[in-house]
Tab-separated table of C-alpha atoms in Angstrom:
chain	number	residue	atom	x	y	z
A	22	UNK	CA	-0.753	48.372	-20.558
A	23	UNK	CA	0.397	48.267	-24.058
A	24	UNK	CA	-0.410	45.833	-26.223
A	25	UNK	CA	1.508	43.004	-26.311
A	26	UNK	CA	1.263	39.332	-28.755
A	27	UNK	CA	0.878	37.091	-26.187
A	28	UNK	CA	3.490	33.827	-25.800
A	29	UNK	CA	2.664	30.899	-25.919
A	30	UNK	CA	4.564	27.703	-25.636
A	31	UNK	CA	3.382	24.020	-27.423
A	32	UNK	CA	5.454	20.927	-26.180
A	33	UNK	CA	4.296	18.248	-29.058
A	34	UNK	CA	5.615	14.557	-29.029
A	35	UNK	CA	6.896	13.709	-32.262
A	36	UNK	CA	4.693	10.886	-33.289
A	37	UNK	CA	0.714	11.855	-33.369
A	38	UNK	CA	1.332	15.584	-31.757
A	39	UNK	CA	3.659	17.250	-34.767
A	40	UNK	CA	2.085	14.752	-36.751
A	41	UNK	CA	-1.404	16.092	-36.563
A	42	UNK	CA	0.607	19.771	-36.708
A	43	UNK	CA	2.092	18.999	-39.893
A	44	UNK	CA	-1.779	17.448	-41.730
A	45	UNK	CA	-3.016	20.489	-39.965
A	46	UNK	CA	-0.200	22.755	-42.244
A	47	UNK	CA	-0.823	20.841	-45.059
A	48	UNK	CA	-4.955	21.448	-45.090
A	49	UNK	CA	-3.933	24.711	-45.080
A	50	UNK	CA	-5.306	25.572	-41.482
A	51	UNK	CA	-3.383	28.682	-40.093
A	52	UNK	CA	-2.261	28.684	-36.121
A	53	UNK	CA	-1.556	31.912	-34.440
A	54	UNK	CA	2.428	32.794	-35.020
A	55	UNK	CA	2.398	33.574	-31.220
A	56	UNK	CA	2.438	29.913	-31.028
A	57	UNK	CA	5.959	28.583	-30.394
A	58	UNK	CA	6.425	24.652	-31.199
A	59	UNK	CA	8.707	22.300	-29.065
A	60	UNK	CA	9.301	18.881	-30.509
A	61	UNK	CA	9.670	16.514	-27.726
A	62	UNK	CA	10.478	12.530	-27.778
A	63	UNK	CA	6.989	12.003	-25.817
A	64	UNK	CA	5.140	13.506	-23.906
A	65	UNK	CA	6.374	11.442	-20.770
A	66	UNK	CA	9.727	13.352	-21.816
A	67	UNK	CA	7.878	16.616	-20.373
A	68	UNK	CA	8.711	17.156	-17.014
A	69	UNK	CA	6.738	19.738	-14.790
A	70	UNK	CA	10.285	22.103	-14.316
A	71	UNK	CA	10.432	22.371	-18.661
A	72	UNK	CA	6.529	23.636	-18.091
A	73	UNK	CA	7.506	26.088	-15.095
A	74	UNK	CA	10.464	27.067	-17.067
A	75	UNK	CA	8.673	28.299	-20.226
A	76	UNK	CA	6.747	30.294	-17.658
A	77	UNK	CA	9.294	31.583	-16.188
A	78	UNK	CA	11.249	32.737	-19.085
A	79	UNK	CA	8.083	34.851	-19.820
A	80	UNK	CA	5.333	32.438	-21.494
A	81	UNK	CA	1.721	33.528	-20.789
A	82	UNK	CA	0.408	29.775	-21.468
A	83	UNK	CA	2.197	26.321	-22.116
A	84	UNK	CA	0.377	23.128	-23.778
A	85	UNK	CA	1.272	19.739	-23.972
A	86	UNK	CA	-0.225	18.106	-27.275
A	87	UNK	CA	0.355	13.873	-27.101
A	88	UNK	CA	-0.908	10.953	-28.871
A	89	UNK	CA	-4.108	9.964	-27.936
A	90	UNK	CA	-4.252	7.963	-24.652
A	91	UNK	CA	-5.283	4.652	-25.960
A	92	UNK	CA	-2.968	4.813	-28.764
A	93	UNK	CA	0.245	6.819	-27.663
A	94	UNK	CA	3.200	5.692	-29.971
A	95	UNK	CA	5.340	4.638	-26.703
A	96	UNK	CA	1.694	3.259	-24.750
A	97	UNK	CA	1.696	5.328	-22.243
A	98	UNK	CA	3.373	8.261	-22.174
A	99	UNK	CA	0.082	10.641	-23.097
A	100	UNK	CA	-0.401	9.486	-19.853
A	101	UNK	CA	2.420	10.523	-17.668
A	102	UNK	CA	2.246	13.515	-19.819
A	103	UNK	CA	-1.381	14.236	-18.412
A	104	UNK	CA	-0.077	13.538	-14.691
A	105	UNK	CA	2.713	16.184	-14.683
A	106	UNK	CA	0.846	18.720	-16.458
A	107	UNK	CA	-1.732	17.975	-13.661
A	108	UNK	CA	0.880	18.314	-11.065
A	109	UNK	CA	1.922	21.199	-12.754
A	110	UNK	CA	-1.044	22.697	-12.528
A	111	UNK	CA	-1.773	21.842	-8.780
A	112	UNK	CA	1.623	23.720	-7.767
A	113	UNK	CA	0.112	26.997	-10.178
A	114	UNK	CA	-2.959	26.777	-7.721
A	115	UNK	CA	-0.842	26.516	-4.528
A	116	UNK	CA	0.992	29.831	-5.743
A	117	UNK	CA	-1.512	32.173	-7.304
A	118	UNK	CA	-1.507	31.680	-10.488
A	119	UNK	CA	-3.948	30.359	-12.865
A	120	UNK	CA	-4.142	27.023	-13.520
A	121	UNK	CA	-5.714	26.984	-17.260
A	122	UNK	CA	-1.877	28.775	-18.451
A	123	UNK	CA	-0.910	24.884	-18.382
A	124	UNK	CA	-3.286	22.326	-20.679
A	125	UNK	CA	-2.874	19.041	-22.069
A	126	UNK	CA	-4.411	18.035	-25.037
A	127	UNK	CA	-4.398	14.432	-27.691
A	128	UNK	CA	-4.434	14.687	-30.418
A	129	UNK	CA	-4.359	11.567	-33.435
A	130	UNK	CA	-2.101	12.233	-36.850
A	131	UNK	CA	-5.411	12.669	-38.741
A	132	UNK	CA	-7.137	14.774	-36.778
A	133	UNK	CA	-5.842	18.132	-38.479
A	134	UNK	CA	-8.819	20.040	-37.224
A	135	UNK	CA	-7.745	19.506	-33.685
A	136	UNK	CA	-4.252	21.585	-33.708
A	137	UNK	CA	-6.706	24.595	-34.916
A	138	UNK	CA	-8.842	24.416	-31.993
A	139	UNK	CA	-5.915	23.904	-29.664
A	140	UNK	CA	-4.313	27.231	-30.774
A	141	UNK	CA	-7.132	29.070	-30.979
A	142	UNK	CA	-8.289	28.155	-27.381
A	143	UNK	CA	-4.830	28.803	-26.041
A	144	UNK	CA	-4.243	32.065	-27.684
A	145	UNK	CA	-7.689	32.814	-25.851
A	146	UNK	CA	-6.568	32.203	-22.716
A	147	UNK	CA	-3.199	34.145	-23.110
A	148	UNK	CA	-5.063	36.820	-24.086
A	149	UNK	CA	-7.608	36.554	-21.131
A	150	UNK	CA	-4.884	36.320	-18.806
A	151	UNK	CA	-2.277	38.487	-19.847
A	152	UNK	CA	1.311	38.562	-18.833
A	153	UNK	CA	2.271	36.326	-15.373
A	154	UNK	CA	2.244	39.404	-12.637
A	155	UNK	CA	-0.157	41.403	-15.198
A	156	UNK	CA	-3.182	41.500	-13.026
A	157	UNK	CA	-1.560	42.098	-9.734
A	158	UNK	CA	-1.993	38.131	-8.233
A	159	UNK	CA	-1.632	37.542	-4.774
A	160	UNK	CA	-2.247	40.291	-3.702
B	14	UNK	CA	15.165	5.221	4.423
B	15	UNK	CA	14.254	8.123	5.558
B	16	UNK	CA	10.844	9.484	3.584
B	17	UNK	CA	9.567	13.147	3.357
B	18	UNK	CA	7.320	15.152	1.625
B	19	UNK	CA	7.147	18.813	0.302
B	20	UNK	CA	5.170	20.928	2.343
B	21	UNK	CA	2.423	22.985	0.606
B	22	UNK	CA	4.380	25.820	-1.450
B	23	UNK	CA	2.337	28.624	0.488
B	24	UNK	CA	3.564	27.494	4.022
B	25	UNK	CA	7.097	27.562	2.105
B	26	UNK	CA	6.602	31.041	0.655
B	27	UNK	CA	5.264	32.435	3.878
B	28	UNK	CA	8.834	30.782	5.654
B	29	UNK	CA	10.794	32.871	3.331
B	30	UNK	CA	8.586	35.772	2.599
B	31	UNK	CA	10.582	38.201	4.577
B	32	UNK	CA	13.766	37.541	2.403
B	33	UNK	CA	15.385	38.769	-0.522
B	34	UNK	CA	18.020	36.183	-1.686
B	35	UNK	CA	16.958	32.690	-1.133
B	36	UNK	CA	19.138	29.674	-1.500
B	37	UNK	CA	17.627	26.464	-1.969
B	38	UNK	CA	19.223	23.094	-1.193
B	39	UNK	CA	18.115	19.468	-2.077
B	40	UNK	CA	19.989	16.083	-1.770
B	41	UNK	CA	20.564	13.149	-3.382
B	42	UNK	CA	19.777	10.563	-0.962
B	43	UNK	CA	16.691	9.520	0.454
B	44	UNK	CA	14.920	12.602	-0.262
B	45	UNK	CA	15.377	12.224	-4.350
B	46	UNK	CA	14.235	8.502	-3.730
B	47	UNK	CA	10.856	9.380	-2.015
B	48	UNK	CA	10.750	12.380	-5.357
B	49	UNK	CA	10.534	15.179	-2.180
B	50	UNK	CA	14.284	17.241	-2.579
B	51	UNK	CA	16.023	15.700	-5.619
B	52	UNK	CA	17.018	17.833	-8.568
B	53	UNK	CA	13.887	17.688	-10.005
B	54	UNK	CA	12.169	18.472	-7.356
B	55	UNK	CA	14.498	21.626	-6.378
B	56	UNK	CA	14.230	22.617	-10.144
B	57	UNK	CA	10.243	22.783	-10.210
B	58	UNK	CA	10.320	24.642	-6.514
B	59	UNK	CA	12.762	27.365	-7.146
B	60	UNK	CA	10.458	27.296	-10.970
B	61	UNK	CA	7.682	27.967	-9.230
B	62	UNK	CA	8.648	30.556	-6.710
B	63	UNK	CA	9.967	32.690	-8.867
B	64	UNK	CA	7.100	32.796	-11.160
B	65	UNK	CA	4.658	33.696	-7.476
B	66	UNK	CA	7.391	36.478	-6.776
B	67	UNK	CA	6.399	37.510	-10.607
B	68	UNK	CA	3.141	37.287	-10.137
B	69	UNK	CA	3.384	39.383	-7.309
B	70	UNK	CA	5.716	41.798	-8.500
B	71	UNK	CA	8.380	41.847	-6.338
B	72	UNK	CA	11.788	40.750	-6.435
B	73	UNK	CA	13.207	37.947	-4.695
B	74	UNK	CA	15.964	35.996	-6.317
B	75	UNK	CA	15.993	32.042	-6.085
B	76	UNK	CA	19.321	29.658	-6.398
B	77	UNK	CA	18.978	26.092	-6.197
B	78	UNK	CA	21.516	23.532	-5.874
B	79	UNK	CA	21.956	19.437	-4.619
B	80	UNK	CA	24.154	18.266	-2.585
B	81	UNK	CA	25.313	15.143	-2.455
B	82	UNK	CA	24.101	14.126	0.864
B	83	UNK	CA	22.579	17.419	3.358
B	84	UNK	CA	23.412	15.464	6.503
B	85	UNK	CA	26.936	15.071	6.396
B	86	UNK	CA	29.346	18.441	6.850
B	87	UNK	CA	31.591	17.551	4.018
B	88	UNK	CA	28.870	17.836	1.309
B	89	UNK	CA	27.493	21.151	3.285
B	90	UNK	CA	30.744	22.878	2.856
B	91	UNK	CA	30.787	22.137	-0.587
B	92	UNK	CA	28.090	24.996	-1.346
B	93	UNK	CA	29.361	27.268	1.356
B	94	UNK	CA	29.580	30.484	-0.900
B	95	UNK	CA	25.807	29.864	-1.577
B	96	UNK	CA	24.296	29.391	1.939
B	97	UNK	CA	26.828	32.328	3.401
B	98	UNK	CA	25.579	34.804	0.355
B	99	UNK	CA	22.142	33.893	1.137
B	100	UNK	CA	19.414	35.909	3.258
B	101	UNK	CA	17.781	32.325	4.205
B	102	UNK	CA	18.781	28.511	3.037
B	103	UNK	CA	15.350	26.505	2.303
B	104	UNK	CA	16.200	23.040	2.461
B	105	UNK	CA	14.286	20.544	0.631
B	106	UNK	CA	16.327	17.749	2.784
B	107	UNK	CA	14.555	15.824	5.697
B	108	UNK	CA	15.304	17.512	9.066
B	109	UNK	CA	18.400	16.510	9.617
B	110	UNK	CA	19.954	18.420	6.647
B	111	UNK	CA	18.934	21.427	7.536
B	112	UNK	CA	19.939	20.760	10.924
B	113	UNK	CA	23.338	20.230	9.433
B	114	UNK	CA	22.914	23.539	8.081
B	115	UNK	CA	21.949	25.142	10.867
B	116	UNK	CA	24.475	23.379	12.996
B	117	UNK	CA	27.738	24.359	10.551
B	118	UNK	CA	26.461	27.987	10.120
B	119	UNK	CA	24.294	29.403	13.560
B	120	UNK	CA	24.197	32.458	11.966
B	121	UNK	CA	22.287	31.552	8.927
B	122	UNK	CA	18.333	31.103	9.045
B	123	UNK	CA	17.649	27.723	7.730
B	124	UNK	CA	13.856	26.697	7.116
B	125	UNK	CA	12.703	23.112	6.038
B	126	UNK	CA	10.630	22.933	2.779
B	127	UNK	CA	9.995	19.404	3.425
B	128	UNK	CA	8.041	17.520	6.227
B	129	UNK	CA	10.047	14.875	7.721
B	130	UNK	CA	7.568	11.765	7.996
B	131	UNK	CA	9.115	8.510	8.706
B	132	UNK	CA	11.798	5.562	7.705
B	133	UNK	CA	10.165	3.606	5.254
B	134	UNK	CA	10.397	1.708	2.048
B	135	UNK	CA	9.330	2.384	-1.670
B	136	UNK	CA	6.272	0.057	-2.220
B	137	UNK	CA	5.487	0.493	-5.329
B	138	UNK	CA	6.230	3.746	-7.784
B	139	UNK	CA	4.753	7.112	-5.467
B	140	UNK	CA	4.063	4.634	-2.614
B	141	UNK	CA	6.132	4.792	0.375
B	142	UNK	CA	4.936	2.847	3.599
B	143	UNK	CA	6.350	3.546	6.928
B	144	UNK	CA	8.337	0.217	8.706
B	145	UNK	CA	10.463	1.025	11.125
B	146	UNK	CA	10.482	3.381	14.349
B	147	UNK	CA	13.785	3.460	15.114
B	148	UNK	CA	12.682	2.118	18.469
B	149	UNK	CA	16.811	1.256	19.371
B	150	UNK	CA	15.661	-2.523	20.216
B	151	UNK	CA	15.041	-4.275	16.814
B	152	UNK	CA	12.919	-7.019	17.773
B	153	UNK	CA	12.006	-8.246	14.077
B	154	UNK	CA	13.743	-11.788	14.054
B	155	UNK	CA	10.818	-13.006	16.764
B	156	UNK	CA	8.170	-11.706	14.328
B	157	UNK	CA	8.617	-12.981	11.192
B	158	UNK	CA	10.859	-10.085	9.554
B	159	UNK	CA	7.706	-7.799	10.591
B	160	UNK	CA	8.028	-4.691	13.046
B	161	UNK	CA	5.091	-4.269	14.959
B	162	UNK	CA	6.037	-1.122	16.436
B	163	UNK	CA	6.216	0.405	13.693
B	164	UNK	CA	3.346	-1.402	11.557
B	165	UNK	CA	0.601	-1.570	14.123
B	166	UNK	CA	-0.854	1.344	15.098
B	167	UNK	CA	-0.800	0.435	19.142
B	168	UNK	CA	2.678	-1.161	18.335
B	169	UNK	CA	1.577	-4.419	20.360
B	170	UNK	CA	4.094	-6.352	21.188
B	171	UNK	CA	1.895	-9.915	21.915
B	172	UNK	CA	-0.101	-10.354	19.201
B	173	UNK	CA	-3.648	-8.275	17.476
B	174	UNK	CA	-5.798	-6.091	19.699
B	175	UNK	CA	-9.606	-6.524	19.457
B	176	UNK	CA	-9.709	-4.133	16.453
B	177	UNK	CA	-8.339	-6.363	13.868
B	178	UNK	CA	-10.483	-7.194	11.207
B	179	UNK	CA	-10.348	-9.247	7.775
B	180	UNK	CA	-6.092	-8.821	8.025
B	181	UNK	CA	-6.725	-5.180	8.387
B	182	UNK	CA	-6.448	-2.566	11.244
B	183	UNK	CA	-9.777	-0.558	12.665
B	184	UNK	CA	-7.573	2.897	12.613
B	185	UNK	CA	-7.524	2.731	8.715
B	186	UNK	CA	-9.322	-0.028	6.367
B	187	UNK	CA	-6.626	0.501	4.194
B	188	UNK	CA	-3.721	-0.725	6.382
B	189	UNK	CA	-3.262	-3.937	7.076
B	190	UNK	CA	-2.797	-5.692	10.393
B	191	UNK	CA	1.072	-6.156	11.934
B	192	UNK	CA	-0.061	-8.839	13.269
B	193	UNK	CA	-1.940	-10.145	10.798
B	194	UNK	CA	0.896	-10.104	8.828
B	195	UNK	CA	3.088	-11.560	11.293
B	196	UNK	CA	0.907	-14.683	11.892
B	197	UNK	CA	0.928	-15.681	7.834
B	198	UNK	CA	4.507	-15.019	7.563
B	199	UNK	CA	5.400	-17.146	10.797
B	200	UNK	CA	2.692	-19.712	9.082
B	201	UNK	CA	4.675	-19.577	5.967
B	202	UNK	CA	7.882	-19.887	7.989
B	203	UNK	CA	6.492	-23.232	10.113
B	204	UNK	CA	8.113	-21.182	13.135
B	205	UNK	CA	3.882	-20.766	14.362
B	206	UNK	CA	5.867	-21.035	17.520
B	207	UNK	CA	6.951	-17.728	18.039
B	208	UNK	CA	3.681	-16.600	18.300
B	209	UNK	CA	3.086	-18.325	21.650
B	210	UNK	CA	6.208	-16.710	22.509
B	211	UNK	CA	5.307	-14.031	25.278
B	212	UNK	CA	6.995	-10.901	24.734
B	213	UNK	CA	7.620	-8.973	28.596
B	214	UNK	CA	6.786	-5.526	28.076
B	215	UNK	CA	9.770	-3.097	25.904
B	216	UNK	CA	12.143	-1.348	27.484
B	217	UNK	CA	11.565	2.202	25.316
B	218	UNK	CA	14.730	3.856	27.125
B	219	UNK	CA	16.558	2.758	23.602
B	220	UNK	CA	13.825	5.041	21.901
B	221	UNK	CA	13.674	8.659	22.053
B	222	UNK	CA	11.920	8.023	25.198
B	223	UNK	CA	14.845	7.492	27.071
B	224	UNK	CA	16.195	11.047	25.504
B	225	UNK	CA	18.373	12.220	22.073
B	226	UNK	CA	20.350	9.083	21.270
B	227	UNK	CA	24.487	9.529	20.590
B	228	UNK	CA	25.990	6.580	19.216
B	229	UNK	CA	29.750	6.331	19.418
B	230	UNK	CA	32.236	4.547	17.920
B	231	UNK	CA	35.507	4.965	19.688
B	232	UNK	CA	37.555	2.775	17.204
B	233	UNK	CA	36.607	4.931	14.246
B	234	UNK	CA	36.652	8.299	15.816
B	235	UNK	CA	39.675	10.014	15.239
B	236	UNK	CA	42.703	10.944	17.838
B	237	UNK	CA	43.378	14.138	18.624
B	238	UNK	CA	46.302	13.405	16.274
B	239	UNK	CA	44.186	12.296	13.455
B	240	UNK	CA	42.531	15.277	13.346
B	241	UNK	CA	45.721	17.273	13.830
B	242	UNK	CA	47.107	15.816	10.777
B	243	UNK	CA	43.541	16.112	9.185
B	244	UNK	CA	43.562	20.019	10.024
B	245	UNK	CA	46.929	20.215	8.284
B	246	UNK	CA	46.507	18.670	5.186
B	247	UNK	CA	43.754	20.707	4.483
């Protein structure tokens, strides 16, 4: 197979998630351009069909990045973010597919370092797992 | 209402395996209340199939749409290009949309993608509790608004059996006692009464026991004139 940048899709609420993107930019720490950002409301805006979707439409891995659990911006929609990507990942199992191509991570504004790690681990796991279909699943 | 749930997606994929062009229906009603066949629901289903026909490499195409309401024929007819162009019509509606289905085109395989499980209510957010049986003899005004054939597990009709314990039922800890229940409501009611009210054993031939049930309505069926003029109109 040729090789191929792998895709990867961030959903980021717009209070500590892009915020913690943006600190992250302006320490000058570099995130893989295979990365593609979407800014959402909240994280509770993220419903499981906009995390199939991205798959679907040819992402190897999707993320979720809220605010912290204990201090989300709208108090608790880190956590309804957490239960669909869980849900999410539950109907990945029941078909095939790997699970770990949907995360959800917190992250606070200041905690620049945390967006680096994020990417990095997520590029990983693109990388590992190639292309949806790549490695023959199911059969 | 009537309250199902999504069977697992590889019971659904082995249903419509042997088919190319699948056309997947959800409804409005109950079915998007309970968070089994709404749009959602249908969006995230026909989602993930396609991606486990990807993963598999082969091709199978996936349509989704919602109806309105999957029992009734008008609705059905509304998406009749879909289910005639389709090799098989999963239908995330309870049963008896897909019987609808089924019913208005014999030709066409039609497969549930939901299990049908009960009529019940919406107890809290993703809690529904079953509380009715549609037994055909609602006997609920003798029992303090509380049906006990539906809410105890032996549906007694003359008060708890020996396996009621602490308000709660010996099949499952977690459920509580009909009769329990029934006893504090009719205590909160001052009608204690009723309890010493014996109840002769039910007559189930209003159930499915007694066979499918037809209810009709002569005065708001239509003449064969009605439906003449009906028939022209359209």
């Amino acid at each position: 197979m040729p090789d191929r940048e792998p895709k990867i899709v961030g959903f980021c609420c717009e209070k500590h998630g892009i915020d913690s993107v943006d600190l992250a930019a302006r320490s000058g720490r570099q995130y893989d351009s295979s990365i593609r950002l979407v800014r959402v409301p909240c994280t509770g805006r993220v419903d499981g069909t906009h995390l199939l979707k991205a798959l679907e439409e040819g992402a190897d891995a999707v993320f979720v990045l809220g605010c912290l659990e204990k201090n989300c911006y709208y108090d608790t929609g880190s956590i309804e973010g957490r239960k669909r990507v869980a849900y999410v990942k539950s109907m990945l199992s029941e078909v095939g597919i790997e699970p770990e191509r949907v995360e959800m991570f917190n992250a606070s504004s200041s905690m620049s370092w945390k967006f680096s790690e994020i990417a990095s681990n997520m590029v990983k796991v693109a990388a590992r797992l190639g292309p949806i279909g790549s490695r023959g699943g199911g059969r | 209402m009537i309250i199902a749930e999504r069977k697992p997606l590889g019971e659904i994929a082995m249903m419509v395996a042997p088919h190319e062009k699948v056309t997947v229906i959800g409804c409005r009603s109950c079915v998007a209340i309970c968070l089994a066949g709404g749009e959602k629901e249908v969006d995230t289903l026909v989602s993930a199939m396609k991606l486990k026909s990807m993963n598999e490499g082969r091709t199978q195409y996936f349509d989704g749409f919602v109806l309105e309401r999957q029992c009734e024929k008008e609705w059905v007819k509304e998406v009749e290009d879909k289910i005639l162009a389709a090799d098989v019509v999963l239908s995330m509606s309870c049963s008896l949309g897909a019987q609808t289905i089924g019913d208005l085109y014999p030709e066409k395989i039609v497969v549930p993608g939901l299990n049908t499980a009960m009529f019940g209510v919406p107890e809290e957010q993703g809690v529904w509790s079953e509380k009715c049986l549609g037994c055909g003899d609602c006997i609920i005004h003798t029992t303090g608004g509380i049906c006990p054939i539906a809410r105890c597990a032996k549906s007694m009709l003359n008060g708890p059996c020996g396996g009621s314990s602490n308000g709660h039922c010996e099949v499952n800890l977690e459920i509580e006692c009909a009769w329990y229940a029934i006893y504090e409501r009719l205590k909160l009611q001052d009608r204690l009464d009723l309890m010493d009210t014996v109840r002769p054993p039910k007559e189930w031939s209003t159930s499915h026991s007694g066979g499918r049930r037809v209810i009709v309505r002569e005065d708001a069926k239509l003449t064969p004139h009605q439906i003449r003029g009906k028939e022209a109109s359209l």
